[in-house]
Short mmCIF file of C-alpha atoms in Angstrom, two decimals:
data_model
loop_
_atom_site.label_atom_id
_atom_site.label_comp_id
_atom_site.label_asym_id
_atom_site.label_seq_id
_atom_site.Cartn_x
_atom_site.Cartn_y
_atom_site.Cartn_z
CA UNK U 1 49.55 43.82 47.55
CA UNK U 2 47.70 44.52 50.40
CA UNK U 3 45.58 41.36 49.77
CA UNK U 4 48.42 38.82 49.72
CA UNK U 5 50.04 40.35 52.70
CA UNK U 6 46.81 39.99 54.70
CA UNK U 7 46.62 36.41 53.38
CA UNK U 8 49.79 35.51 54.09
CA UNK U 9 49.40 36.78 57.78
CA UNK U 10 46.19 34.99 58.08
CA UNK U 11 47.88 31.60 57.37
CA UNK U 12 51.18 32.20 59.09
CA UNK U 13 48.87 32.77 62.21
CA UNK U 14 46.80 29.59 60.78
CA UNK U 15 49.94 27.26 60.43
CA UNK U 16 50.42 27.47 64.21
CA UNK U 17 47.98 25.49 65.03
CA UNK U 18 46.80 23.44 61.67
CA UNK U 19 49.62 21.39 59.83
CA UNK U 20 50.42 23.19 56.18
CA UNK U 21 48.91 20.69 53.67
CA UNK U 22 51.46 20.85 50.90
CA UNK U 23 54.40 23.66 50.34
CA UNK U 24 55.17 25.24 46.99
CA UNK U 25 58.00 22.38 46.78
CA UNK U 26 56.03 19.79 46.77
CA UNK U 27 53.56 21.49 43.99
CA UNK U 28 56.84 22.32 41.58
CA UNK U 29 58.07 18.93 42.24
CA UNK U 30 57.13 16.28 40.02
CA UNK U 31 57.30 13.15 41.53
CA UNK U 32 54.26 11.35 44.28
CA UNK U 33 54.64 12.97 47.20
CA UNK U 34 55.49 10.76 50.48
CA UNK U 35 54.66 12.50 53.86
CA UNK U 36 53.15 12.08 56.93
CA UNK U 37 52.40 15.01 59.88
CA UNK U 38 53.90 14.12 63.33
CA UNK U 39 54.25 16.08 66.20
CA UNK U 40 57.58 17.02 67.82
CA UNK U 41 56.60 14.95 70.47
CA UNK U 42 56.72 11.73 67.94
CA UNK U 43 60.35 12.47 66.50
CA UNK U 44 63.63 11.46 68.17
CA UNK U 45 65.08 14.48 70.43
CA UNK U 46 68.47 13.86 68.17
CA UNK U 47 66.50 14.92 65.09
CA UNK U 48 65.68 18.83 65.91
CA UNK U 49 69.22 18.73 67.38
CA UNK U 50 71.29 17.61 64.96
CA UNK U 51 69.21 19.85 62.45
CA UNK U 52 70.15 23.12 64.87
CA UNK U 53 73.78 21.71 65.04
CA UNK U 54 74.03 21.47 60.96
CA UNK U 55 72.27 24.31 59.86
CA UNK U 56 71.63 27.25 62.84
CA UNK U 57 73.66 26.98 65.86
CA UNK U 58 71.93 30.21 67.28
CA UNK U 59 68.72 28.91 66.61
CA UNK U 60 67.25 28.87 70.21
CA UNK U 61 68.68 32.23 70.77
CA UNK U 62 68.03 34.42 67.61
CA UNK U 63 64.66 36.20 66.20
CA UNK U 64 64.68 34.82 63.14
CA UNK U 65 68.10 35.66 61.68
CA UNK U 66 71.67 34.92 62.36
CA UNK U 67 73.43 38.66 61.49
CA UNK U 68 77.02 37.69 61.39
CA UNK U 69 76.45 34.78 58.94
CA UNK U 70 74.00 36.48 56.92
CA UNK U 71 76.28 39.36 56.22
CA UNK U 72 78.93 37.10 54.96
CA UNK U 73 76.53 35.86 52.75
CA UNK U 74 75.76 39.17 51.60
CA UNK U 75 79.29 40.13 51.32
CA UNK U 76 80.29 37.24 49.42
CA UNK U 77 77.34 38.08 46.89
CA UNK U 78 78.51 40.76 45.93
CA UNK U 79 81.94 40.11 45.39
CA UNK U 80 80.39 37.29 43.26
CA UNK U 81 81.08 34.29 44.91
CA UNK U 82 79.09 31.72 45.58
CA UNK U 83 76.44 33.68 48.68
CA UNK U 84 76.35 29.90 50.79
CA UNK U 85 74.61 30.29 54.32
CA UNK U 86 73.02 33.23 56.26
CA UNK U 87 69.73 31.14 56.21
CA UNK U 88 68.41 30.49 59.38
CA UNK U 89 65.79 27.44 59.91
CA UNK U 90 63.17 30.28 60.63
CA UNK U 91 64.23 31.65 57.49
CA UNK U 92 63.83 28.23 55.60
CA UNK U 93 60.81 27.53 57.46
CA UNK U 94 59.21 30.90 56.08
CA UNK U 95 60.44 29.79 52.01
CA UNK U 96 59.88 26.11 52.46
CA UNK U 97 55.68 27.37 53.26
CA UNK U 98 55.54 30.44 51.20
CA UNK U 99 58.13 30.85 48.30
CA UNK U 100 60.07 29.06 45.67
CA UNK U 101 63.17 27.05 45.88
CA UNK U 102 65.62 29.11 43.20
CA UNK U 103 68.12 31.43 45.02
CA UNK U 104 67.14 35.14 43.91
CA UNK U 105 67.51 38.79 45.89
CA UNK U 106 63.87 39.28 45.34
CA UNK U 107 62.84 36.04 47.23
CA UNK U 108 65.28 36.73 50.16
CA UNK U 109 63.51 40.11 50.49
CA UNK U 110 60.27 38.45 50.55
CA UNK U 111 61.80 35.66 53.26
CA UNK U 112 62.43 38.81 55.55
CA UNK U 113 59.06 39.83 56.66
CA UNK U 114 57.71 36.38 56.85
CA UNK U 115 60.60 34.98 58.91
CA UNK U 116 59.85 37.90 61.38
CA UNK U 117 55.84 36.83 60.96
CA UNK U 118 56.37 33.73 62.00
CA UNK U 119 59.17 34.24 64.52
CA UNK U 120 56.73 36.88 66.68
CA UNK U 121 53.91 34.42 66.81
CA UNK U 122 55.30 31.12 66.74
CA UNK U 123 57.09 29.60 69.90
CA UNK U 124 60.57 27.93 68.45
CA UNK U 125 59.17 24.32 68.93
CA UNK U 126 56.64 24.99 66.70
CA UNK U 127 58.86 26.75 63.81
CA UNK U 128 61.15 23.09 64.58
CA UNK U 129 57.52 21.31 64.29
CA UNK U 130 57.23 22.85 61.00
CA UNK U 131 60.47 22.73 59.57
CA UNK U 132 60.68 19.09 60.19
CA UNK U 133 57.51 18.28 58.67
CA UNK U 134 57.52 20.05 55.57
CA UNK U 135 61.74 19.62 54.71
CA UNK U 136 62.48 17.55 51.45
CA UNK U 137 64.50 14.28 52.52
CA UNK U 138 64.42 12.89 48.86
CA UNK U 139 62.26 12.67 45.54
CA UNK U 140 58.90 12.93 46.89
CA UNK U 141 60.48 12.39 50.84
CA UNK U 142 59.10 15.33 52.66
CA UNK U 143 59.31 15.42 56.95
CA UNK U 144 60.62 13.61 59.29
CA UNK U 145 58.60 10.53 59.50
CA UNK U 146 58.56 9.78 55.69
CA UNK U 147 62.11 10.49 55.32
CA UNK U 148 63.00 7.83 58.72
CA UNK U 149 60.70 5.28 57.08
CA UNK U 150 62.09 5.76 53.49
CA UNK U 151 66.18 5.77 54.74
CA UNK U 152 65.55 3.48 57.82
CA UNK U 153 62.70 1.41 57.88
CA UNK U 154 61.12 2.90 61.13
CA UNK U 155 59.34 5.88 62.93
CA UNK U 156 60.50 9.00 63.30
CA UNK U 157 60.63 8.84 66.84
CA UNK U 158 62.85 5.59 67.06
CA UNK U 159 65.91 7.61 64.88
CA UNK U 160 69.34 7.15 66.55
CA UNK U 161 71.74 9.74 67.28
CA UNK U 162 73.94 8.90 63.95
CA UNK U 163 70.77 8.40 61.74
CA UNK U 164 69.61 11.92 62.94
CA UNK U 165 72.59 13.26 61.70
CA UNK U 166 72.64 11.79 58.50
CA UNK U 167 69.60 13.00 57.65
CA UNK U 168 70.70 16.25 59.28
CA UNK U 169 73.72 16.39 56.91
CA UNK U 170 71.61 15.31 53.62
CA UNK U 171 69.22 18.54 54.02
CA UNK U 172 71.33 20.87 51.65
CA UNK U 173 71.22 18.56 48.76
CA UNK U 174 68.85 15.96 49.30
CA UNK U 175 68.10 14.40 46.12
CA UNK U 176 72.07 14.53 45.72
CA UNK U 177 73.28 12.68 49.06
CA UNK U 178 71.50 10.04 50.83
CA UNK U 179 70.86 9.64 54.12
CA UNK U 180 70.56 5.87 54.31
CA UNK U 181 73.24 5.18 51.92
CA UNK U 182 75.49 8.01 53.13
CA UNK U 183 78.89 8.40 50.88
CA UNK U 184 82.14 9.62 52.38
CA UNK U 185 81.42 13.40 52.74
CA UNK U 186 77.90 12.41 54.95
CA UNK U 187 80.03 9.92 56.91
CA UNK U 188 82.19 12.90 57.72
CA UNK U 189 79.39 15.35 58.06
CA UNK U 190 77.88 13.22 60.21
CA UNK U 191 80.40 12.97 62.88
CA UNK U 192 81.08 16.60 62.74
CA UNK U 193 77.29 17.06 63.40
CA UNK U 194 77.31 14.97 66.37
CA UNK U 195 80.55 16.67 67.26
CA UNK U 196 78.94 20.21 67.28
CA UNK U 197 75.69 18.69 69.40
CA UNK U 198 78.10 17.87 72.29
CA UNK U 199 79.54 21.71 72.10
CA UNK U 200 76.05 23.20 71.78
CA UNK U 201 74.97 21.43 74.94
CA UNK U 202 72.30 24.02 76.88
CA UNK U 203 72.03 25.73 73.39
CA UNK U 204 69.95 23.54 71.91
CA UNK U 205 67.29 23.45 74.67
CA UNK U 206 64.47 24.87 72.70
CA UNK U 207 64.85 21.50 70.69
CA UNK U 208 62.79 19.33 73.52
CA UNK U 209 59.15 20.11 73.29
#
């Protein structure tokens, strides 16, 4: 126990500098794998902001974990219903690098500590860095650049404002919706995204590097 722990801090304090080579996801996956490291710097400013807007307003703000959302996750659990969100992108960041994909209470313990890990020694551009690197866009699609090549035909860092948000709204079931051939409910989840980035406004400064 006390071995993994000290290799898991060794590589969250690692993966703040160095670009994680592959995720667990990408392992238990089969299908080629399509990805491509850029920096922040190289991806469209609507990207990181749309993703804040669609899946952690209080990004910017919070350590690692959004209370009031997480304990209506909780509370839903155990009335058995369905336990949807409560998972911050620090908290997606830490299972996306470390842990597996199927929902389970002993994973989400395991996401606590590591979220906190990486929260206290990353800055949030780099957990955004991260996040938009290693997220699965599609069947093999992982990060930002692969996924605005596969959907769009160009670079990450040439993404519109409504392409942002597409992909933005794909990112809970991406190998269900598509991003470049977006269906009714992304057309509408879309336009609320883009909505929400005008409310945000000076919350969603952390998103420029």
């Amino acid at each position: 126990m006390t071995l993994a722990l000290l290799l898991v801090v060794g590589l969250v304090l690692l993966f703040r500098f160095v670009p994680p080579p592959f995720t667990p996801l990408m392992l238990l996956r089969d299908a080629p794998i399509e990805k491509q490291w850029v920096s922040l710097e190289e991806i469209a400013p609507a990207l990181p902001q749309a993703v804040i807007a669609a899946e952690d307003n209080l990004f910017c703000s919070h350590w690692g974990f959004d209370l009031k959302s997480l304990q209506s996750a909780v509370l839903a659990f155990a009335s058995g219903e369905r336990a949807g969100g409560g998972s911050t992108i620090s908290m997606q960041t830490a299972k996306n690098l470390f842990l597996w994909p199927e929902r389970s209470v002993f994973r989400k313990l395991l996401e606590a500590p590591v979220t906190l890990m990486i929260e206290a020694s990353w800055p949030k551009s780099r957990i955004l860095e991260v996040y938009l690197n290693i997220a699965e866009w599609g069947p093999g699609i992982y990060g930002a650049e692969a996924a605005s090549n596969f959907h769009f035909g160009k670079a990450a860092k040439s993404l519109s404002r409504t392409e942002a948000a597409r992909l933005a709204a794909v990112l809970p079931n991406p190998r269900k919706w598509s991003a470049g051939k977006p269906g009714n409910y992304v057309r509408r989840r879309t336009k609320i995204i883009n909505r929400r980035i005008t409310q945000l406004g000076p919350m969603l400064n952390c998103a420029t590097p």
